[in-house]
Structures are given as structure tokens and as C-alpha cells.
């Protein structure tokens, strides 16, 4: 995709709907620093974040050349330059099964001011984005969410889950491999390029990953000026025996003032390209002196660490939905990935918004390569666009969804074709 999405006009349907309510749907001109600052303040207010400093706004502004930024304005409010609703989008590569990517319309910063909530403003904004994504040819829209109750209303489904782990390090003695490479402390600056190169090296191995770019990567490294957590952030990398970096981790230590032997370590990010790097960095974290608890945030559901410590129950797991996707073009989305088994399946998809409504034959050859064509044949499987999103990356089990009454028909065949050997996972919020 080129940068032409930046100049596409706002969606006329939503613009007219909002105009009928006395509201203006507009693109924010990034070259107008005042307009951007007002938008940025409204966005942080919408997420209940602290009031942004000038320096924070200035830094944010420096990243957003490739972002399409939208605001909804109400000229009758006392601060009319600050939008009452915000969103921001950009085209981002989404990894799909088969070590491939598909273009996605990444949607971020969706807020509606508490003064304007529950009167259809978010619906108008989101539907505008979905139609613009369609016009631009993006087969899928993606987002990460504050609440799991919101985006089903717009045809999104949870495509990749994530786990938070809480590990009692006094019980979880290391039983895994002890690789011969070395763990080194590094600075955030020392990870800036090599860390991103490593992330890129492994991005295609996990469905659900979305490419990092400027602000996403810098935020991960704690480089945002208003990031309070970053003051405590430490970084380590693992080098294999030949001295090549094969992984890195970042964490914070949080003191228990009543007992210095009971610090908590928060593992913020751990990315590895080899099993050795994985084992060495986890061991480093779990054997840290003065730490009694490790909280690991946003980890994959197929995380192996439980099998590398002495006590399974020392690792408590909390699961959450993380990456939500919305399929806008069924043939393009289904043809973007490969499949686990060959076969022919007629899928009937319902979508009240219309984009994904219809029936298609999914024909998969012996190499796992699909062709998808419209059909009038009777359906083998019927599902809504939400369930299609949930199974698309190989995340939710169609058999389980069938048992939940959410997929009808031959769920076993659907499962055999759609499953992924690597659980879908996204390692950041956007
Ligand atoms: C979530 C938010 C954007 C919704 O905005 P809104 O303008 O009030 O939403 P709308 O009035 O357009 O509602 C659209 C639909 O979503 C539903 N909905 C909206 N917010 C919801 C919520 N928090 N939980 C469940 N459903 C919700 C509405 O019931 C409505 O359903 P329907 O059209 O199918 O009947 C707004 O409350 C907000 O800014 N919240 C704080 C920031 C946030 O969480 N943003 C989301 C970031 S991922």
C-alpha cells in the first residue's frame, strides 16, 4: 500500500450521519500542530490518561506522518478545537498461518468523550473506517481493545488470545535447559536497531503479529517522554556461543518495602529467535535474587515456561482476548493464508454490515494453498463474521465454537483445515 490512504476523503455516509447530529467528521491535518495537539489531548482524555505535556505531544507528533487521524468535532462545546471523538489508522502487515502476511487496516485511539457517549458516534467512526479500509483494498481490520464487549458490535472477533503469568519463584525452581551462551545487560538505545531486527527475524513465525513501527517500537523500549514505568525498565539480551544476539527481555523491579526479599519482577517483553535464548532469558528472570514473584505480561497461550520449572502450580495463568480482527473481504482474507489439510469446504458467512456476507468454496490443494470462489452450493459450515475472525488465524477451535452454539455444520473439518501449529499471538498493544 502506498501513502494514498492519507488523502482519501472521510467517509460520506458517516459524515452525513454525524452532521445530522450537529457533529463534524474530519481528517486531522498532521502539519497543523495545534490541531494535532488538540486531537492528542482529546485522545488521552478519552482513555483517562494524565493530561499530556507539551513535550509528550511534540514527541507523539514526530511519529505520525503515516497515520490517518480522524476527529469528530462539536462546535457547540466550550473547547470546540478538541474533538469529541478520535481515531487513528494505518495499513499494517498482519502475519497469517503459512509465514505470510496480509494487509490490515490497523485501528487505534478510538475514543468518544464521556459527554457524547452512547449516541452512535463510535459506530459512525468505526463504520467510516471499515468502509475506508474496503475502499483502500484492505481485506482485514485489526485492533487491540480496552473492553471485550465493544467490537463484536462491529463484526470483530477475538483472533489471538494472550496470557498474563504470575509465578511464585520460591516454588518454581528451574528444570529447563541451561544454554551455554551469555546474558548481558544493555541499554534501550543498544536494542533500538538490533532488537527490532530480531523482532523482524521472528515476526513471520507467529500468526497475529503486526509489524512494529516508530511509536510502537519506541514505546516498547520505554522511550516515550511521559512513560513513568520506563524509569524502572531494565534490558538484557542473550548472545549465543558465537556471540550473535538471539533474544532480549525487558523488565521492571518493584520493591516490597516491608521485606527486601520479596521484590516483584514484571516481565514486560521477551522475544527470542532460538530455544536456547528462550530458556536462558526465562531462567535469568526466574532466578533473580530478592524476587519472590514474577508477573509476565502479554505472553503467548502456548508459552512453554510451565514445563521448565519444578512446580506446575507455581505458574498461575490469566487469559485475555487481545488481538481482534474484522474480515472485510472473505476471498482475499482466506486466500492470504495456507491451510493444515487439503479439502473442499463451503462456508456460509453472515455479516449484518454486508462486507463479508455470502457463501464461498474454500478449495485447498495438497500444498495447503487455497482458492476461494463464490458459490450457491449448500453450506458445509455456517458462521457469522465474528466467528470467522476468531478462527481465521488458527486461534479459537471451531469444534469448541460448535459446542458453544456459534458454528453450525462440519466443525471438525473446519478445524482440521484452519488449525495452526503455532498459536496466534500479538506481542504489543496498539
Ligand atoms: C467505547 C466507546 C468508544 C463507545 O463509544 P460510543 O459513542 O458510546 O458508542 P456507540 O454509541 O456508537 O455504540 C455503538 C455500539 O456499541 C455498543 N457499546 C458501546 N460501548 C460499549 C461498551 N463499553 N460495552 C459494550 N457495548 C458498547 C453500544 O451499545 C452500541 O451497540 P449497537 O449499536 O449494536 O446497539 C466510548 O465509550 C469510549 O471512548 N470509551 C473509553 C475509551 C475506550 O475504551 N475506547 C475503546 C478503545 S479500544
Coordinates of C-alpha atoms and ligand atoms in Angstrom, one line a residue:
X1 CA 0.0 0.0 0.0
X2 CA 1.3 3.5 -0.8
X3 CA 0.5 6.6 1.3
X4 CA -2.6 7.5 -0.8
X5 CA -4.8 6.5 2.2
X6 CA -3.7 9.7 3.9
X7 CA -5.6 11.8 1.3
X8 CA -8.7 9.7 0.9
X9 CA -11.7 11.8 1.9
X10 CA -13.7 11.0 5.0
X11 CA -16.5 8.5 4.5
X12 CA -19.5 10.5 3.3
X13 CA -22.1 8.1 4.9
X14 CA -20.8 8.6 8.4
X15 CA -20.0 12.3 7.7
X16 CA -23.7 12.9 6.8
X17 CA -25.0 10.8 9.8
X18 CA -22.9 12.8 12.2
X19 CA -23.7 16.1 10.5
X20 CA -27.4 15.3 11.2
X21 CA -26.5 15.3 14.9
X22 CA -24.6 18.7 14.6
X23 CA -21.2 17.0 14.6
X24 CA -18.3 17.3 12.0
X25 CA -16.3 14.3 10.9
X26 CA -12.9 15.5 9.8
X27 CA -9.4 14.4 9.0
X28 CA -6.8 16.0 11.2
X29 CA -4.1 17.7 9.2
X30 CA -0.8 16.5 10.8
X31 CA 1.0 19.6 9.5
X32 CA -1.2 21.7 11.7
X33 CA 0.5 21.2 15.1
X34 CA -2.3 23.0 17.1
X35 CA -5.0 20.8 15.6
X36 CA -2.8 17.7 16.3
X37 CA -2.2 18.8 19.9
X38 CA -6.0 19.3 20.4
X39 CA -6.7 15.9 19.0
X40 CA -3.9 14.3 21.1
X41 CA -5.3 15.8 24.3
X42 CA -8.8 14.6 23.5
X43 CA -7.5 11.1 22.8
X44 CA -5.6 10.9 26.1
X45 CA -8.6 12.2 28.0
X46 CA -10.8 9.6 26.3
X47 CA -8.5 6.9 27.8
X48 CA -8.5 8.6 31.2
X49 CA -4.7 9.1 30.8
X50 CA -2.9 12.0 32.5
X51 CA -3.1 15.4 30.8
X52 CA -0.3 15.3 28.2
X53 CA 2.7 17.6 28.5
X54 CA 3.8 19.8 25.5
X55 CA 6.9 17.6 25.3
X56 CA 4.8 14.4 25.1
X57 CA 2.6 15.9 22.4
X58 CA 5.6 17.1 20.4
X59 CA 7.2 13.7 20.6
X60 CA 4.0 11.9 19.5
X61 CA 3.6 14.3 16.6
X62 CA 7.0 13.3 15.3
X63 CA 5.8 9.7 14.7
X64 CA 2.6 10.3 12.9
X65 CA 3.4 11.1 9.3
X66 CA 2.0 7.8 8.1
X67 CA -1.1 7.9 10.3
X68 CA -4.6 8.8 9.1
X69 CA -6.1 10.7 12.0
X70 CA -9.7 11.5 12.4
X71 CA -11.7 13.6 14.8
X72 CA -15.4 14.3 15.4
X73 CA -16.0 18.0 16.3
X74 CA -18.8 19.7 18.1
X75 CA -18.8 23.4 17.6
X76 CA -21.2 24.0 20.4
X77 CA -18.9 22.9 23.2
X78 CA -16.6 25.4 25.2
X79 CA -13.4 23.9 23.7
X80 CA -14.5 23.2 20.1
X81 CA -11.0 22.7 18.8
X82 CA -10.7 19.5 20.9
X83 CA -12.6 16.7 19.1
X84 CA -15.3 14.8 21.0
X85 CA -14.3 11.5 19.3
X86 CA -11.0 10.3 17.9
X87 CA -9.4 7.5 15.9
X88 CA -6.2 6.8 14.0
X89 CA -5.4 4.2 11.4
X90 CA -2.6 2.9 9.2
X91 CA -2.0 -0.1 7.0
X92 CA -0.1 -2.7 8.9
X93 CA 1.1 -6.2 7.9
X94 CA -0.6 -8.9 9.8
X95 CA 1.1 -12.4 10.0
X96 CA -1.2 -15.2 9.0
X97 CA -0.6 -19.0 9.0
X98 CA 2.0 -20.1 6.4
X99 CA 4.6 -17.5 7.3
X100 CA 2.7 -14.9 5.1
X101 CA 1.3 -11.6 5.7
X102 CA -2.0 -9.8 4.8
X103 CA -2.6 -6.1 4.6
X104 CA -4.6 -5.0 7.6
X105 CA -6.2 -1.7 8.5
X106 CA -4.9 -1.1 12.0
X107 CA -7.3 1.0 14.0
X108 CA -6.2 2.7 17.2
X109 CA -7.1 5.5 19.6
X110 CA -10.9 5.0 19.4
X111 CA -12.4 7.3 21.9
X112 CA -15.7 9.1 22.4
X113 CA -15.9 11.9 25.1
X114 CA -18.0 10.9 28.1
X115 CA -20.2 13.9 27.3
X116 CA -21.1 12.3 23.9
X117 CA -21.2 8.6 24.6
X118 CA -23.9 6.1 23.6
X119 CA -25.5 8.1 20.8
X120 CA -23.9 6.3 17.9
X121 CA -20.7 8.3 17.5
X122 CA -18.3 5.3 17.8
X123 CA -20.5 3.4 15.4
X124 CA -20.3 6.2 12.8
X125 CA -16.5 6.4 13.3
X126 CA -15.9 2.7 13.1
X127 CA -18.1 2.1 10.2
X128 CA -16.4 5.0 8.4
X129 CA -13.1 3.2 9.0
X130 CA -14.4 -0.1 7.7
X131 CA -15.7 1.5 4.5
X132 CA -12.5 3.4 4.0
X133 CA -10.5 0.2 4.6
X134 CA -12.6 -1.5 2.0
X135 CA -12.2 1.4 -0.5
X136 CA -8.5 1.1 0.1
X137 CA -8.5 -2.7 -0.5
X138 CA -7.6 -3.9 3.0
X139 CA -9.2 -7.3 3.5
X140 CA -9.0 -7.2 7.3
X141 CA -9.2 -4.5 10.0
X142 CA -7.3 -5.1 13.3
X143 CA -7.3 -3.6 16.8
X144 CA -6.5 -4.2 20.4
X145 CA -9.2 -3.4 22.8
X146 CA -9.9 -1.8 26.2
X147 CA -13.1 -3.9 26.8
X148 CA -14.0 -7.2 25.1
X149 CA -17.7 -6.1 24.9
X150 CA -17.3 -3.3 22.3
X151 CA -16.1 -4.6 19.0
X152 CA -18.4 -7.6 18.4
X153 CA -21.0 -4.9 17.6
X154 CA -18.9 -4.1 14.5
X155 CA -18.2 -7.6 13.3
X156 CA -14.8 -8.0 15.0
X157 CA -13.9 -11.3 16.8
X158 CA -11.0 -12.2 19.1
X159 CA -8.4 -13.8 16.9
X160 CA -5.5 -14.1 19.2
X161 CA -5.6 -14.5 23.0
X162 CA -2.8 -13.7 25.4
X163 CA -1.8 -14.7 28.9
X164 CA -0.6 -13.0 32.0
X165 CA 1.5 -15.3 34.2
X166 CA 2.1 -14.9 37.9
X167 CA 5.0 -17.1 39.0
X168 CA 5.9 -17.9 42.6
X169 CA 9.7 -18.1 42.2
X170 CA 10.3 -19.8 45.5
X171 CA 8.3 -22.8 44.2
X172 CA 9.2 -22.6 40.5
X173 CA 12.8 -24.0 40.5
X174 CA 14.4 -24.1 37.1
X175 CA 14.4 -27.5 35.5
X176 CA 14.8 -26.5 31.9
X177 CA 17.9 -26.4 29.7
X178 CA 20.9 -24.3 30.8
X179 CA 22.3 -23.0 27.5
X180 CA 26.0 -22.0 27.1
X181 CA 25.5 -18.5 25.7
X182 CA 25.6 -15.4 27.8
X183 CA 23.1 -12.9 29.2
X184 CA 24.2 -9.2 29.1
X185 CA 22.7 -6.0 30.4
X186 CA 22.1 -3.5 27.6
X187 CA 20.6 0.0 27.2
X188 CA 17.4 0.7 25.4
X189 CA 19.5 2.5 22.8
X190 CA 21.5 -0.6 22.2
X191 CA 18.3 -2.5 21.4
X192 CA 16.9 0.1 19.1
X193 CA 18.1 -1.3 15.9
X194 CA 19.3 -4.9 16.7
X195 CA 16.2 -5.5 18.8
X196 CA 13.9 -4.5 16.0
X197 CA 15.9 -6.6 13.6
X198 CA 15.4 -9.6 15.8
X199 CA 11.7 -8.9 16.1
X200 CA 11.5 -8.8 12.3
X201 CA 13.5 -12.0 12.1
X202 CA 10.8 -13.9 14.0
X203 CA 7.7 -12.0 13.0
X204 CA 6.5 -14.4 10.3
X205 CA 6.7 -17.4 12.7
X206 CA 3.7 -16.3 14.7
X207 CA 0.3 -15.6 13.2
X208 CA -1.2 -12.5 14.7
X209 CA 1.9 -10.4 14.8
X210 CA 1.7 -6.9 13.5
X211 CA 4.8 -5.1 12.4
X212 CA 6.2 -2.6 14.8
X213 CA 6.9 0.9 13.6
X214 CA 8.2 4.1 15.1
X215 CA 6.0 4.8 18.1
X216 CA 5.1 1.1 18.8
X217 CA 8.8 0.1 19.0
X218 CA 9.9 3.2 20.9
X219 CA 7.1 2.7 23.4
X220 CA 8.2 -0.9 23.9
X221 CA 11.7 0.3 24.7
X222 CA 10.4 2.9 27.2
X223 CA 11.5 5.9 25.1
X224 CA 8.3 8.0 25.4
X225 CA 8.9 11.1 27.5
X226 CA 5.8 10.7 29.6
X227 CA 6.3 7.0 30.4
X228 CA 6.6 6.6 34.2
X229 CA 7.2 2.8 34.0
X230 CA 10.2 3.4 31.8
X231 CA 12.1 5.0 34.6
X232 CA 12.5 1.5 36.1
X233 CA 12.8 -0.5 32.9
X234 CA 15.9 -2.8 32.5
X235 CA 17.0 -4.6 29.4
X236 CA 19.0 -7.8 28.8
X237 CA 20.0 -9.7 25.7
X238 CA 21.1 -13.2 25.1
X239 CA 24.1 -14.0 22.9
X240 CA 24.7 -17.5 21.7
X241 CA 28.1 -19.1 21.9
X242 CA 29.2 -17.4 18.7
X243 CA 28.2 -14.0 20.1
X244 CA 25.1 -13.5 18.0
X245 CA 22.1 -11.9 19.7
X246 CA 19.3 -14.4 19.8
X247 CA 16.9 -12.8 22.2
X248 CA 16.2 -9.9 24.6
X249 CA 13.9 -9.1 27.5
X250 CA 12.8 -6.0 29.4
X251 CA 11.5 -5.9 32.9
X252 CA 11.0 -3.7 36.0
X253 CA 11.6 -4.5 39.6
X254 CA 9.1 -3.4 42.2
X255 CA 10.3 -3.3 45.8
X256 CA 8.3 -4.6 48.8
X257 CA 9.3 -2.1 51.4
X258 CA 8.3 -4.5 54.2
X259 CA 10.6 -7.3 53.0
X260 CA 13.5 -6.8 50.6
X261 CA 13.5 -10.5 49.7
X262 CA 10.1 -10.1 48.2
X263 CA 10.5 -7.8 45.2
X264 CA 8.2 -8.4 42.3
X265 CA 9.7 -8.6 38.8
X266 CA 7.4 -7.5 36.0
X267 CA 8.5 -9.1 32.7
X268 CA 7.3 -6.6 30.1
X269 CA 8.7 -8.1 26.9
X270 CA 10.6 -11.2 25.9
X271 CA 11.4 -12.0 22.3
X272 CA 13.6 -14.9 21.2
X273 CA 14.8 -16.5 18.0
X274 CA 16.0 -19.8 19.4
X275 CA 15.0 -22.2 22.1
X276 CA 18.3 -21.5 23.9
X277 CA 17.6 -17.8 24.1
X278 CA 14.2 -18.6 25.4
X279 CA 15.5 -20.9 28.2
X280 CA 18.4 -18.6 29.2
X281 CA 16.3 -15.4 29.5
X282 CA 13.5 -17.1 31.4
X283 CA 16.0 -18.7 33.8
X284 CA 17.6 -15.3 34.3
X285 CA 14.3 -13.8 35.2
X286 CA 13.1 -16.6 37.5
X287 CA 16.4 -16.9 39.4
X288 CA 16.7 -13.2 40.2
X289 CA 17.8 -12.6 43.8
X290 CA 15.4 -10.8 46.1
X291 CA 12.5 -11.6 43.9
X292 CA 9.6 -13.8 45.1
X293 CA 7.1 -13.2 42.3
X294 CA 7.4 -12.7 38.6
X295 CA 4.5 -11.2 36.7
X296 CA 4.9 -11.8 32.9
X297 CA 2.6 -9.6 30.9
X298 CA 1.1 -10.4 27.5
X299 CA 2.5 -13.8 26.8
X300 CA 1.5 -16.3 24.1
X301 CA -1.0 -19.0 25.1
X302 CA 1.5 -21.7 24.0
X303 CA 4.2 -20.4 26.3
X304 CA 6.5 -23.4 27.3
X305 CA 7.9 -22.0 30.6
X306 CA 5.5 -24.0 32.8
X307 CA 7.2 -27.1 31.5
X308 CA 10.6 -25.7 32.5
X309 CA 10.0 -25.3 36.3
X310 CA 9.7 -27.8 39.2
X311 CA 6.1 -26.9 40.1
X312 CA 3.4 -26.5 37.5
X313 CA 1.1 -24.8 40.1
X314 CA 3.7 -22.2 40.8
X315 CA 2.7 -20.6 37.5
X316 CA -0.8 -19.1 37.6
X317 CA -2.4 -18.2 34.3
X318 CA -4.9 -15.5 33.5
X319 CA -6.1 -15.4 29.9
X320 CA -7.5 -12.5 28.0
X321 CA -8.6 -11.7 24.4
X322 CA -6.0 -9.4 22.8
X323 CA -6.0 -9.0 19.0
X324 CA -9.4 -8.5 17.4
X325 CA -9.8 -8.7 13.7
X326 CA -12.6 -7.8 11.3
X327 CA -12.8 -9.6 8.0
X328 CA -13.9 -7.2 5.2
X329 CA -13.1 -9.3 2.1
X330 CA -13.6 -13.0 2.6
X331 CA -11.9 -14.4 -0.6
X332 CA -8.8 -12.1 -0.1
X333 CA -8.5 -12.9 3.6
X334 CA -8.9 -16.7 3.1
X335 CA -6.5 -16.8 0.2
X336 CA -3.9 -14.9 2.1
X337 CA -3.1 -17.8 4.5
X338 CA -2.3 -21.5 4.0
X339 CA -4.2 -24.5 5.5
X340 CA -3.2 -27.5 7.6
X341 CA -5.0 -30.1 5.4
X342 CA -6.3 -30.2 1.8
X343 CA -10.0 -30.3 1.2
X344 CA -13.1 -28.5 -0.1
X345 CA -15.4 -26.7 2.2
X346 CA -18.4 -24.4 1.5
X347 CA -18.6 -21.6 4.1
X348 CA -21.7 -19.5 4.6
X349 CA -20.9 -16.3 6.4
X350 CA -23.4 -13.8 7.7
X351 CA -22.5 -10.2 8.3
X352 CA -25.1 -7.5 9.1
X353 CA -22.7 -4.8 7.8
X354 CA -22.6 -6.6 4.5
X355 CA -18.9 -6.7 3.8
X356 CA -18.4 -10.4 4.5
X357 CA -21.9 -11.7 3.8
X358 CA -22.1 -14.6 1.4
X359 CA -21.1 -18.2 0.6
X360 CA -17.7 -19.3 -0.7
X361 CA -16.0 -22.6 -1.6
X362 CA -12.6 -22.9 0.0
X363 CA -10.6 -25.4 -2.0
X364 CA -7.2 -26.3 -0.6
X365 CA -4.7 -28.3 -2.6
X366 CA -2.1 -30.8 -1.3
X367 CA 0.4 -28.0 -0.5
X368 CA -2.1 -26.2 1.7
X369 CA -2.7 -23.4 -0.9
X370 CA -6.3 -22.2 -1.2
X371 CA -8.5 -20.9 -3.9
X372 CA -11.8 -19.2 -2.8
X373 CA -14.8 -18.7 -5.1
X374 CA -18.4 -17.5 -4.5
X375 CA -20.9 -20.4 -4.7
X376 CA -24.6 -21.2 -4.4
X377 CA -23.8 -24.8 -3.2
X378 CA -25.3 -25.8 0.1
X379 CA -23.0 -24.8 3.1
X380 CA -20.9 -27.3 5.0
X381 CA -20.4 -24.7 7.7
X382 CA -22.3 -21.6 8.7
X383 CA -21.0 -18.9 10.9
X384 CA -21.1 -15.2 11.4
X385 CA -18.2 -12.8 10.5
X386 CA -17.3 -12.7 14.2
X387 CA -16.6 -16.5 14.4
X388 CA -14.8 -16.4 11.1
X389 CA -12.5 -13.8 12.7
X390 CA -12.0 -15.9 15.8
X391 CA -10.9 -19.0 13.8
X392 CA -9.1 -17.2 11.0
X393 CA -5.6 -17.2 12.5
X394 CA -6.0 -20.7 13.9
X395 CA -6.9 -19.4 17.4
X396 CA -10.4 -20.4 18.5
X397 CA -11.3 -24.0 17.9
X398 CA -14.2 -24.5 15.5
X399 CA -15.2 -27.7 17.4
X400 CA -15.3 -25.7 20.6
X401 CA -17.3 -22.9 18.9
X402 CA -19.7 -25.6 17.6
X403 CA -20.2 -26.8 21.1
X404 CA -20.9 -23.2 22.2
X405 CA -23.6 -23.0 19.5
X406 CA -21.7 -20.4 17.5
X407 CA -20.7 -22.5 14.4
X408 CA -23.0 -24.9 12.6
X409 CA -22.1 -27.8 10.3
X410 CA -18.9 -29.7 9.9
X411 CA -16.8 -28.1 12.6
X412 CA -14.3 -31.0 12.7
X413 CA -13.3 -30.4 9.0
X414 CA -13.2 -26.7 9.5
X415 CA -10.9 -27.3 12.5
X416 CA -8.6 -29.7 10.6
X417 CA -8.1 -27.1 7.8
X418 CA -7.8 -23.9 9.9
X419 CA -5.6 -25.1 12.8
X420 CA -2.1 -23.5 13.2
X421 CA 0.8 -25.3 14.7
X422 CA 1.8 -22.0 16.4
X423 CA -0.9 -20.3 18.5
X424 CA -1.7 -16.8 17.2
X425 CA -0.3 -14.1 19.3
X426 CA 0.4 -10.4 19.2
X427 CA 3.2 -9.1 21.4
X428 CA 2.1 -5.4 21.8
X429 CA -0.9 -3.1 22.2
X430 CA -1.7 -0.6 19.6
Ligands
LIG1 C1 -16.2 2.6 23.8 C2 -16.6 3.9 23.3 C3 -15.7 4.3 22.1 C4 -18.0 3.8 22.7 O1 -18.4 5.0 22.2 P1 -20.0 5.4 22.0 O2 -20.1 6.5 21.1 O3 -20.6 5.5 23.3 O4 -20.6 4.1 21.3 P2 -21.9 4.0 20.3 O5 -23.0 4.8 21.0 O6 -21.5 4.3 18.9 O7 -22.2 2.5 20.5 C5 -22.1 1.6 19.4 C6 -22.5 0.2 19.8 O8 -21.5 -0.3 20.7 C7 -22.1 -0.6 22.0 N1 -21.2 -0.2 23.0 C8 -20.6 1.0 23.1 N2 -19.7 1.0 24.2 C9 -19.8 -0.2 24.7 C10 -19.2 -0.8 25.8 N3 -18.3 -0.2 26.6 N4 -19.6 -2.1 26.1 C11 -20.5 -2.8 25.4 N5 -21.1 -2.2 24.3 C12 -20.8 -1.0 24.0 C13 -23.4 0.2 22.0 O9 -24.4 -0.4 22.8 C14 -23.8 0.2 20.5 O10 -24.4 -1.1 20.2 P3 -25.4 -1.2 19.0 O11 -25.2 -0.1 18.0 O12 -25.1 -2.6 18.4 O13 -26.8 -1.2 19.6 C15 -16.6 5.0 24.4 O14 -17.4 4.6 25.4 C16 -15.2 5.3 24.9 O15 -14.5 6.2 24.4 N6 -14.8 4.6 26.0 C17 -13.5 4.9 26.6 C18 -12.3 4.6 25.7 C19 -12.3 3.2 25.1 O16 -12.5 2.2 25.9 N7 -12.2 3.1 23.8 C20 -12.1 1.9 23.1 C21 -10.7 1.6 22.8 S1 -10.3 0.0 22.3

